[in-house]
Short mmCIF file of C-alpha atoms and ligand atoms in Angstrom, two decimals:
data_model
loop_
_atom_site.label_atom_id
_atom_site.label_comp_id
_atom_site.label_asym_id
_atom_site.label_seq_id
_atom_site.Cartn_x
_atom_site.Cartn_y
_atom_site.Cartn_z
CA UNK A 1 0.00 0.00 0.00
CA UNK A 2 1.33 3.37 -0.97
CA UNK A 3 1.06 5.88 1.85
CA UNK A 4 0.70 9.50 0.84
CA UNK A 5 0.36 12.71 2.86
CA UNK A 6 -3.22 13.22 4.12
CA UNK A 7 -5.43 15.35 1.91
CA UNK A 8 -4.98 19.04 2.59
CA UNK A 9 -1.49 18.69 4.08
CA UNK A 10 1.75 19.42 2.33
CA UNK A 11 5.43 18.98 2.93
CA UNK A 12 7.58 22.05 3.09
CA UNK A 13 10.67 20.76 1.36
CA UNK A 14 14.28 21.76 2.04
CA UNK A 15 14.21 23.84 -1.14
CA UNK A 16 11.33 25.87 0.31
CA UNK A 17 12.28 26.18 3.98
CA UNK A 18 14.78 29.07 3.51
CA UNK A 19 11.92 31.40 2.57
CA UNK A 20 9.85 30.14 5.51
CA UNK A 21 12.75 30.72 7.86
CA UNK A 22 13.29 34.21 6.53
CA UNK A 23 9.60 35.04 6.93
CA UNK A 24 9.53 33.76 10.52
CA UNK A 25 12.70 35.66 11.39
CA UNK A 26 11.45 38.92 9.86
CA UNK A 27 8.06 38.58 11.50
CA UNK A 28 9.61 38.02 14.92
CA UNK A 29 11.95 40.98 14.41
CA UNK A 30 9.12 43.33 13.49
CA UNK A 31 7.06 42.18 16.47
CA UNK A 32 9.98 42.65 18.86
CA UNK A 33 10.45 46.19 17.53
CA UNK A 34 6.90 46.97 18.62
CA UNK A 35 7.29 45.41 22.07
CA UNK A 36 5.56 42.08 21.33
CA UNK A 37 6.84 38.84 22.84
CA UNK A 38 6.32 35.33 21.56
CA UNK A 39 3.73 32.99 23.07
CA UNK A 40 3.51 29.27 22.27
CA UNK A 41 0.16 27.65 22.86
CA UNK A 42 -0.97 24.01 22.68
CA UNK A 43 -1.88 22.45 19.34
CA UNK A 44 -5.14 21.15 20.80
CA UNK A 45 -7.58 22.57 23.31
CA UNK A 46 -10.86 21.77 25.02
CA UNK A 47 -13.53 21.96 22.28
CA UNK A 48 -15.59 24.35 24.43
CA UNK A 49 -12.89 26.99 24.10
CA UNK A 50 -13.42 27.31 20.35
CA UNK A 51 -17.19 27.16 20.65
CA UNK A 52 -17.01 30.16 22.94
CA UNK A 53 -13.90 31.88 21.65
CA UNK A 54 -14.41 31.53 17.90
CA UNK A 55 -18.19 31.40 18.09
CA UNK A 56 -20.57 28.53 17.45
CA UNK A 57 -22.35 30.26 14.57
CA UNK A 58 -19.14 30.55 12.51
CA UNK A 59 -18.21 28.26 9.61
CA UNK A 60 -15.01 27.42 11.42
CA UNK A 61 -16.85 25.94 14.41
CA UNK A 62 -19.84 24.54 12.56
CA UNK A 63 -18.06 22.85 9.69
CA UNK A 64 -14.30 23.01 9.83
CA UNK A 65 -13.04 21.75 13.18
CA UNK A 66 -11.01 18.62 13.75
CA UNK A 67 -12.77 17.42 16.88
CA UNK A 68 -12.30 14.03 18.52
CA UNK A 69 -12.72 12.33 21.82
CA UNK A 70 -9.48 11.38 23.55
CA UNK A 71 -8.97 8.18 25.49
CA UNK A 72 -10.12 9.95 28.67
CA UNK A 73 -13.45 10.84 27.06
CA UNK A 74 -12.65 14.57 26.68
CA UNK A 75 -13.74 16.45 23.61
CA UNK A 76 -10.56 17.82 22.07
CA UNK A 77 -10.15 20.05 19.02
CA UNK A 78 -7.04 20.78 16.97
CA UNK A 79 -6.74 24.56 17.03
CA UNK A 80 -8.39 26.11 13.96
CA UNK A 81 -6.76 29.46 14.82
CA UNK A 82 -4.64 31.06 17.52
CA UNK A 83 -6.67 33.80 19.17
CA UNK A 84 -8.85 31.56 21.37
CA UNK A 85 -5.83 29.73 22.78
CA UNK A 86 -3.97 32.98 23.45
CA UNK A 87 -7.02 34.42 25.21
CA UNK A 88 -7.36 31.27 27.33
CA UNK A 89 -3.70 31.51 28.26
CA UNK A 90 -4.03 35.21 29.06
CA UNK A 91 -6.84 34.44 31.49
CA UNK A 92 -5.40 31.22 32.92
CA UNK A 93 -2.01 32.79 33.60
CA UNK A 94 -3.42 35.93 35.19
CA UNK A 95 -1.86 38.19 32.57
CA UNK A 96 -4.43 40.89 33.28
CA UNK A 97 -2.31 41.78 36.33
CA UNK A 98 0.72 42.51 34.12
CA UNK A 99 1.36 46.09 32.99
CA UNK A 100 -0.92 46.74 30.03
CA UNK A 101 -0.93 46.51 27.12
CA UNK A 102 0.05 42.83 27.13
CA UNK A 103 1.34 42.17 23.62
CA UNK A 104 2.12 38.75 22.21
CA UNK A 105 2.83 37.24 18.82
CA UNK A 106 2.71 33.66 17.62
CA UNK A 107 3.84 31.41 14.79
CA UNK A 108 1.58 28.36 14.69
CA UNK A 109 0.05 25.60 12.63
CA UNK A 110 -3.76 25.57 12.42
CA UNK A 111 -6.19 22.89 11.29
CA UNK A 112 -9.46 23.25 9.43
CA UNK A 113 -11.44 20.61 7.59
CA UNK A 114 -11.81 22.52 4.34
CA UNK A 115 -12.03 21.80 0.65
CA UNK A 116 -8.43 21.80 -0.49
CA UNK A 117 -7.51 24.51 -3.02
CA UNK A 118 -4.49 26.57 -3.83
CA UNK A 119 -3.90 28.67 -0.69
CA UNK A 120 -6.43 26.63 1.29
CA UNK A 121 -5.22 23.64 3.24
CA UNK A 122 -6.31 21.47 6.14
CA UNK A 123 -3.08 22.08 7.98
CA UNK A 124 -1.70 25.56 7.47
CA UNK A 125 0.41 28.14 9.25
CA UNK A 126 -0.42 31.47 10.78
CA UNK A 127 1.64 34.34 12.09
CA UNK A 128 -0.40 36.51 14.40
CA UNK A 129 -0.41 39.05 17.20
CA UNK A 130 -2.79 39.76 20.07
CA UNK A 131 -2.71 42.87 22.25
CA UNK A 132 -4.74 43.10 25.45
CA UNK A 133 -5.76 46.03 27.61
CA UNK A 134 -5.79 49.03 25.27
CA UNK A 135 -8.96 50.46 23.76
CA UNK A 136 -7.07 52.09 20.93
CA UNK A 137 -7.17 53.64 18.43
CA UNK A 138 -3.37 54.19 18.58
CA UNK A 139 -2.76 50.50 19.15
CA UNK A 140 -5.08 49.63 16.25
CA UNK A 141 -2.82 51.65 13.98
CA UNK A 142 0.28 49.99 15.48
CA UNK A 143 -1.15 46.51 14.96
CA UNK A 144 -1.86 47.37 11.33
CA UNK A 145 1.65 48.82 10.95
CA UNK A 146 3.27 45.58 12.10
CA UNK A 147 1.77 43.92 9.02
CA UNK A 148 2.68 46.81 6.75
CA UNK A 149 6.31 46.85 7.94
CA UNK A 150 6.61 43.07 7.79
CA UNK A 151 5.35 43.06 4.19
CA UNK A 152 7.85 45.81 3.33
CA UNK A 153 10.65 43.79 4.91
CA UNK A 154 9.64 40.77 2.80
CA UNK A 155 9.44 42.90 -0.35
CA UNK A 156 5.78 42.03 -0.81
CA UNK A 157 3.97 44.34 -3.20
CA UNK A 158 0.47 44.81 -4.60
CA UNK A 159 -1.30 44.35 -1.31
CA UNK A 160 -4.32 46.39 -0.41
CA UNK A 161 -5.33 47.23 3.15
CA UNK A 162 -9.09 47.30 3.68
CA UNK A 163 -10.57 48.60 6.91
CA UNK A 164 -14.00 48.87 8.38
CA UNK A 165 -15.69 49.45 11.72
CA UNK A 166 -18.35 47.04 12.92
CA UNK A 167 -19.28 49.20 15.91
CA UNK A 168 -20.12 47.89 19.34
CA UNK A 169 -23.02 45.77 20.65
CA UNK A 170 -24.92 49.02 21.28
CA UNK A 171 -24.86 50.40 17.76
CA UNK A 172 -25.24 46.90 16.32
CA UNK A 173 -28.49 46.16 18.16
CA UNK A 174 -30.55 48.67 16.19
CA UNK A 175 -28.68 47.90 13.00
CA UNK A 176 -29.30 44.14 13.30
CA UNK A 177 -33.05 44.76 13.50
CA UNK A 178 -32.85 46.97 10.44
CA UNK A 179 -30.89 44.28 8.59
CA UNK A 180 -33.41 41.59 9.50
CA UNK A 181 -36.27 43.76 8.24
CA UNK A 182 -34.34 44.39 5.06
CA UNK A 183 -33.49 40.73 4.31
CA UNK A 184 -36.72 39.10 5.53
CA UNK A 185 -38.78 39.68 2.35
CA UNK A 186 -35.96 38.20 0.21
CA UNK A 187 -34.90 35.35 2.45
CA UNK A 188 -36.30 32.62 0.20
CA UNK A 189 -33.82 33.62 -2.53
CA UNK A 190 -30.85 33.23 -0.23
CA UNK A 191 -28.68 30.23 0.64
CA UNK A 192 -29.48 27.81 3.45
CA UNK A 193 -26.73 29.28 5.66
CA UNK A 194 -28.17 32.77 5.27
CA UNK A 195 -31.64 31.49 6.11
CA UNK A 196 -30.19 30.24 9.40
CA UNK A 197 -28.25 33.43 9.97
CA UNK A 198 -31.24 35.76 9.54
CA UNK A 199 -32.47 35.49 13.12
CA UNK A 200 -29.27 34.39 14.86
CA UNK A 201 -26.61 36.53 13.25
CA UNK A 202 -27.77 38.71 10.35
CA UNK A 203 -24.45 40.58 10.16
CA UNK A 204 -22.80 37.42 8.83
CA UNK A 205 -25.10 37.56 5.76
CA UNK A 206 -23.04 40.51 4.53
CA UNK A 207 -19.95 38.40 3.89
CA UNK A 208 -21.72 35.24 2.72
CA UNK A 209 -19.52 33.40 0.22
CA UNK A 210 -22.60 32.14 -1.66
CA UNK A 211 -24.82 35.21 -1.75
CA UNK A 212 -22.17 37.92 -1.34
CA UNK A 213 -22.19 39.03 -4.96
CA UNK A 214 -25.97 39.38 -5.20
CA UNK A 215 -27.41 42.91 -5.41
CA UNK A 216 -29.60 42.17 -2.42
CA UNK A 217 -26.48 41.82 -0.28
CA UNK A 218 -24.54 44.60 -1.95
CA UNK A 219 -27.38 47.08 -1.40
CA UNK A 220 -28.00 46.11 2.21
CA UNK A 221 -27.82 48.88 4.84
CA UNK A 222 -24.23 49.37 5.95
CA UNK A 223 -23.21 49.25 9.58
CA UNK A 224 -20.58 51.88 8.95
CA UNK A 225 -23.42 54.35 8.33
CA UNK A 226 -25.05 53.50 11.67
CA UNK A 227 -22.18 53.76 14.17
CA UNK A 228 -22.76 55.37 17.56
CA UNK A 229 -20.80 58.56 18.28
CA UNK A 230 -18.02 56.83 20.19
CA UNK A 231 -17.48 54.17 17.56
CA UNK A 232 -17.51 56.81 14.84
CA UNK A 233 -14.89 58.82 16.72
CA UNK A 234 -12.72 55.71 17.20
CA UNK A 235 -12.83 54.94 13.49
CA UNK A 236 -12.07 58.53 12.48
CA UNK A 237 -9.10 58.57 14.86
CA UNK A 238 -7.79 55.32 13.38
CA UNK A 239 -7.99 56.80 9.89
CA UNK A 240 -6.14 59.92 11.09
CA UNK A 241 -3.38 57.71 12.51
CA UNK A 242 -3.03 55.73 9.30
CA UNK A 243 -3.00 58.96 7.28
CA UNK A 244 -0.30 60.36 9.54
CA UNK A 245 1.86 57.27 9.00
CA UNK A 246 1.12 57.27 5.30
CA UNK A 247 -0.42 53.79 5.14
CA UNK A 248 -2.91 53.59 2.28
CA UNK A 249 -6.25 51.91 2.87
CA UNK A 250 -9.69 51.57 1.40
CA UNK A 251 -12.85 51.40 3.44
CA UNK A 252 -14.70 48.16 2.83
CA UNK A 253 -18.11 48.03 4.53
CA UNK A 254 -18.37 44.32 3.68
CA UNK A 255 -15.67 43.20 6.08
CA UNK A 256 -17.55 41.84 9.07
CA UNK A 257 -16.86 39.52 11.93
CA UNK A 258 -20.37 38.68 12.86
CA UNK A 259 -19.90 37.95 16.52
CA UNK A 260 -20.76 40.13 19.47
CA UNK A 261 -17.29 40.16 20.95
CA UNK A 262 -15.78 41.62 17.79
CA UNK A 263 -16.00 45.37 17.97
CA UNK A 264 -15.02 48.44 16.02
CA UNK A 265 -11.86 48.05 13.92
CA UNK A 266 -11.73 45.20 11.40
CA UNK A 267 -9.21 44.93 8.60
CA UNK A 268 -7.84 42.70 5.88
CA UNK A 269 -4.72 42.72 3.77
CA UNK A 270 -5.71 41.43 0.36
CA UNK A 271 -3.58 40.60 -2.64
CA UNK A 272 -4.45 42.45 -5.80
CA UNK A 273 -3.34 39.44 -7.86
CA UNK A 274 -5.02 36.31 -6.57
CA UNK A 275 -8.75 35.57 -6.64
CA UNK A 276 -10.78 34.14 -3.78
CA UNK A 277 -7.81 33.07 -1.63
CA UNK A 278 -6.37 36.57 -1.78
CA UNK A 279 -6.90 37.44 1.86
CA UNK A 280 -3.46 37.13 3.33
CA UNK A 281 -4.21 38.63 6.71
CA UNK A 282 -7.38 39.32 8.66
CA UNK A 283 -7.85 40.91 12.03
CA UNK A 284 -9.69 43.25 14.27
CA UNK A 285 -10.69 44.44 17.67
CA UNK A 286 -12.42 42.07 20.10
CA UNK A 287 -13.33 44.08 23.17
CA UNK A 288 -15.82 41.44 24.38
CA UNK A 289 -13.78 38.29 23.80
CA UNK A 290 -11.79 37.94 27.02
CA UNK A 291 -14.94 38.35 29.08
CA UNK A 292 -16.89 35.86 26.97
CA UNK A 293 -14.18 33.24 27.56
CA UNK A 294 -14.47 33.83 31.32
CA UNK A 295 -11.87 36.52 32.02
CA UNK A 296 -12.12 40.10 33.24
CA UNK A 297 -13.55 42.62 30.75
CA UNK A 298 -10.50 43.51 28.68
CA UNK A 299 -10.29 45.22 25.31
CA UNK A 300 -8.13 43.50 22.71
CA UNK A 301 -7.06 43.51 19.11
CA UNK A 302 -5.17 41.12 16.88
CA UNK A 303 -4.82 39.48 13.52
CA UNK A 304 -3.77 36.26 11.86
CA UNK A 305 -1.86 35.96 8.63
CA UNK A 306 -1.89 32.88 6.42
CA UNK A 307 1.76 32.02 5.86
CA UNK A 308 1.11 29.75 2.85
CA UNK A 309 -0.82 32.55 1.16
CA UNK A 310 1.91 35.04 1.98
CA UNK A 311 4.55 32.78 0.46
CA UNK A 312 2.46 31.93 -2.62
CA UNK A 313 2.23 35.65 -3.21
CA UNK A 314 5.95 36.18 -2.65
CA UNK A 315 6.81 33.31 -4.98
CA UNK A 316 4.48 34.72 -7.62
CA UNK A 317 6.51 37.92 -7.32
CA UNK A 318 9.72 35.95 -7.88
CA UNK A 319 11.04 35.92 -4.32
CA UNK A 320 13.64 33.25 -3.70
CA UNK A 321 16.09 32.68 -0.90
CA UNK A 322 19.25 30.63 -1.33
CA UNK A 323 19.47 27.62 0.96
CA UNK A 324 21.50 28.29 4.05
CA UNK A 325 24.86 26.58 3.69
CA UNK A 326 27.29 26.82 6.48
CA UNK A 327 29.89 24.28 5.43
CA UNK A 328 33.24 25.95 4.84
CA UNK A 329 35.66 23.13 4.31
CA UNK A 330 35.67 19.57 3.04
CA UNK A 331 38.32 17.23 4.35
CA UNK A 332 39.66 14.54 2.02
CA UNK A 333 41.38 11.52 3.59
CA UNK A 334 44.29 9.76 1.86
CA UNK A 335 44.59 7.00 4.48
CA UNK A 336 42.78 5.39 7.39
CA UNK A 337 45.00 7.30 9.84
CA UNK A 338 43.92 10.51 8.14
CA UNK A 339 40.29 9.56 8.68
CA UNK A 340 40.72 9.41 12.45
CA UNK A 341 42.46 12.77 12.42
CA UNK A 342 39.61 14.22 10.32
CA UNK A 343 37.00 12.86 12.71
CA UNK A 344 38.61 14.72 15.61
CA UNK A 345 39.37 17.86 13.56
CA UNK A 346 35.78 18.14 12.32
CA UNK A 347 34.49 17.86 15.86
CA UNK A 348 36.87 20.58 17.05
CA UNK A 349 35.80 22.92 14.24
CA UNK A 350 32.08 22.31 14.76
CA UNK A 351 32.26 22.78 18.49
CA UNK A 352 33.71 26.21 17.67
CA UNK A 353 30.83 26.97 15.33
CA UNK A 354 32.65 26.27 12.06
CA UNK A 355 30.86 24.10 9.52
CA UNK A 356 32.77 21.29 7.79
CA UNK A 357 32.18 17.97 6.05
CA UNK A 358 34.06 14.77 5.47
CA UNK A 359 33.43 11.54 3.62
CA UNK A 360 30.60 9.48 5.10
CA UNK A 361 30.18 7.01 2.24
CA UNK A 362 33.45 5.08 2.35
CA UNK A 363 34.55 6.73 -0.90
CA UNK A 364 38.08 6.18 -2.16
CA UNK A 365 40.49 9.12 -2.34
CA UNK A 366 39.70 9.98 -5.98
CA UNK A 367 35.95 9.81 -5.41
CA UNK A 368 36.31 12.11 -2.39
CA UNK A 369 38.24 14.60 -4.56
CA UNK A 370 35.49 14.40 -7.19
CA UNK A 371 32.81 14.98 -4.55
CA UNK A 372 34.68 17.98 -3.12
CA UNK A 373 34.97 19.43 -6.63
CA UNK A 374 31.20 19.44 -7.05
CA UNK A 375 30.02 20.08 -3.50
CA UNK A 376 30.16 23.86 -3.73
CA UNK A 377 32.10 24.08 -0.46
CA UNK A 378 34.52 27.04 -0.42
CA UNK A 379 37.62 25.18 0.87
CA UNK A 380 39.12 21.72 0.62
CA UNK A 381 41.82 20.19 2.78
CA UNK A 382 43.56 16.96 1.81
CA UNK A 383 45.08 15.02 4.70
CA UNK A 384 47.78 12.41 4.06
CA UNK A 385 50.74 10.99 5.97
CA UNK A 386 52.83 14.15 5.33
CA UNK A 387 50.23 16.37 6.90
CA UNK A 388 49.82 14.03 9.86
CA UNK A 389 53.59 14.01 10.42
CA UNK A 390 54.20 17.75 10.02
CA UNK A 391 50.95 19.11 11.47
CA UNK A 392 50.91 21.58 8.58
CA UNK A 393 47.70 21.52 6.51
CA UNK A 394 47.09 22.92 3.05
CA UNK A 395 43.77 24.71 2.69
CA UNK A 396 42.74 25.04 -0.92
CA UNK A 397 40.45 27.85 -1.95
CA UNK A 398 38.07 26.15 -4.41
CA UNK A 399 37.19 29.38 -6.20
CA UNK A 400 40.66 30.56 -7.23
CA UNK A 401 42.72 27.40 -6.60
CA UNK A 402 45.18 29.12 -4.24
CA UNK A 403 46.56 27.21 -1.26
CA UNK A 404 47.32 28.46 2.24
CA UNK A 405 49.41 26.55 4.74
CA UNK A 406 47.91 26.48 8.20
CA UNK A 407 49.06 24.76 11.40
CA UNK A 408 46.53 22.17 12.56
CA UNK A 409 46.26 24.15 15.78
CA UNK A 410 45.41 27.30 13.83
CA UNK A 411 42.47 25.88 11.83
CA UNK A 412 39.75 27.41 13.98
CA UNK A 413 41.37 30.84 13.80
CA UNK A 414 41.77 30.54 10.02
CA UNK A 415 38.11 29.74 9.42
CA UNK A 416 36.80 32.15 11.99
CA UNK A 417 38.23 34.89 9.79
CA UNK A 418 36.41 33.45 6.78
CA UNK A 419 33.08 32.72 8.37
CA UNK A 420 29.78 34.21 7.40
CA UNK A 421 28.93 37.28 9.37
P1 ATP B 1 -11.23 32.63 4.18
O1 ATP B 1 -12.29 33.66 4.00
O2 ATP B 1 -10.20 32.64 3.09
O3 ATP B 1 -11.75 31.26 4.49
P2 ATP B 1 -11.02 33.11 6.96
O4 ATP B 1 -11.89 34.29 7.20
O5 ATP B 1 -11.53 31.75 7.28
O6 ATP B 1 -10.42 33.12 5.48
P3 ATP B 1 -9.32 33.77 9.19
O7 ATP B 1 -10.03 32.86 10.11
O8 ATP B 1 -9.49 35.25 9.34
O9 ATP B 1 -9.62 33.36 7.68
O10 ATP B 1 -7.75 33.41 9.21
C1 ATP B 1 -6.74 34.37 8.94
C2 ATP B 1 -5.92 34.01 7.73
O11 ATP B 1 -5.50 32.65 7.76
C3 ATP B 1 -6.66 34.11 6.41
O12 ATP B 1 -6.70 35.43 5.95
C4 ATP B 1 -5.81 33.24 5.51
O13 ATP B 1 -4.69 33.94 5.04
C5 ATP B 1 -5.39 32.15 6.44
N1 ATP B 1 -6.21 30.94 6.28
C6 ATP B 1 -7.46 30.72 6.76
N2 ATP B 1 -7.87 29.47 6.44
C7 ATP B 1 -6.86 28.90 5.72
C8 ATP B 1 -6.67 27.63 5.11
N3 ATP B 1 -7.59 26.66 5.19
N4 ATP B 1 -5.50 27.39 4.46
C9 ATP B 1 -4.54 28.34 4.39
N5 ATP B 1 -4.66 29.55 4.94
C10 ATP B 1 -5.80 29.84 5.62
MG1 MG B 2 -12.37 30.27 6.11
#
C-alpha cells in the first residue's frame, strides 16, 4: 500500500524552507520592535474553548473543526486558529495583572477541515499578534503597521489594506433589527446558511460566500453608516493615525466579523493578484472576547496571517532565498589514519561553530576529490601521511585554486576569519 500525505497537508521541502525561515525571522523581528513577545500555545484545546472563543455560529466551528474524543473521554479540538488559545492563556495565567498593554505574537500551525484549493489547506500556518488592555485607536494603527512593515521587509507588493468598523453591541443592536427587516422579504432567494443566519446573526449575511455578490447583499444597509458617536470617533481617529503614518487603505463596509465580541476596527490585507484566496491577513478588535471566555472585561485587538498565502504571493513575485549553507571546508582523507584525524578535527571545528564535512560514504580518495569538486564548499583540505607528520595543513580555496598553509592548531582561527557574518 502506498502511503501519501493526508489530503490538505503538504510537505515544506528543504528547497522551500529558507523562505519560511526568513519570513519567521522577519516577522519576529518586526514584532519585537513593537514590544511584542512570543507565546507558544498548545496544538489542541478543550472543544468548548473554540465554541465560545471563535463562536458557534461561525463556519469554522460549525463545519471546519477537527474534533475528537481522547482516550479519557474529553472532547478535544485541533486549534483552527490562535486567538482563542492565546485568550485562554491570558486568562489562565493571570496576565491581566501585568502592565498593560500585554502584547504577544505567535507562529503556529492551524487545522481546518476545508475543501483543499491553492492557498487553502487542512493544515496551514499562521503568524499573528494579540494585544490586550488598550482600547485604541493608537494600538489599532500599530497593529496594522506591524503587518505593513513586515510586508515591506519581505518585499511584498500589490497588497491592499481594507478597513472597516463594525461598531459595538450598542450600535449593532438597532442595525441588526434593520438588517433583518431588510433581508426578511428576500430570504427565500438566499442560501441555506443565510436562512439560518437571519435570526441568529444577520451581520454574517453581509460576507456570505454564496450570496455575497448578489445585489440584495450589496445594497443592504451598511453598519458603517449607523455607528454610535463613540465608535464613529474611534474609526475617524484610526484613519487619522493611518493617514499620519502614510499607510494607504480603502474602506470596505463588507468586512464583518459577525460575533458580538468583535467590535469596532476590522481589517484585511488582500492581494491584488489572486482571486478568492487573496486574503493574506485578517484581524480586528475584540473588546468582548476575554470576558466571553471567562476573564475580566479587557479590550483587545489582533490578527492572523496565512503564511502559505503570503509565500504563494511572494513566490508569484519571484522571491527566492538561497538555501543556508554553512559548510566551509571539506576534508579529504588519503589514508585510514587521516580519517581518524579528520574525525577529531571536524568535531573541534564544529564545536567552535565552524561548519565542515568529510566523507561518510566510504569513498576512495579519488571519489572524495570528485565529490569535493562538485560540492560547492569554499575550501578543501587533503590530509595524508605528510600532513599528519608535520601538522601543517594545506587549505585550498576552491574558487581561485590558491593554497594556504595552516598549522593544525590554527584551523579554527583561520576559518573564523572566513566565516559568514
Ligand atoms: P477565508 O475567508 O479565506 O476562508 P477566513 O476568514 O476563514 O479566510 P481567518 O479565520 O481570518 O480566515 O484566518 C486568517 C488568515 O488565515 C486568512 O486570511 C488566511 O490567510 C489564512 N487561512 C485561513 N484558512 C486557511 C486555510 N484553510 N488554508 C490556508 N490559509 C488559511
Ligand atoms: Mg475560512
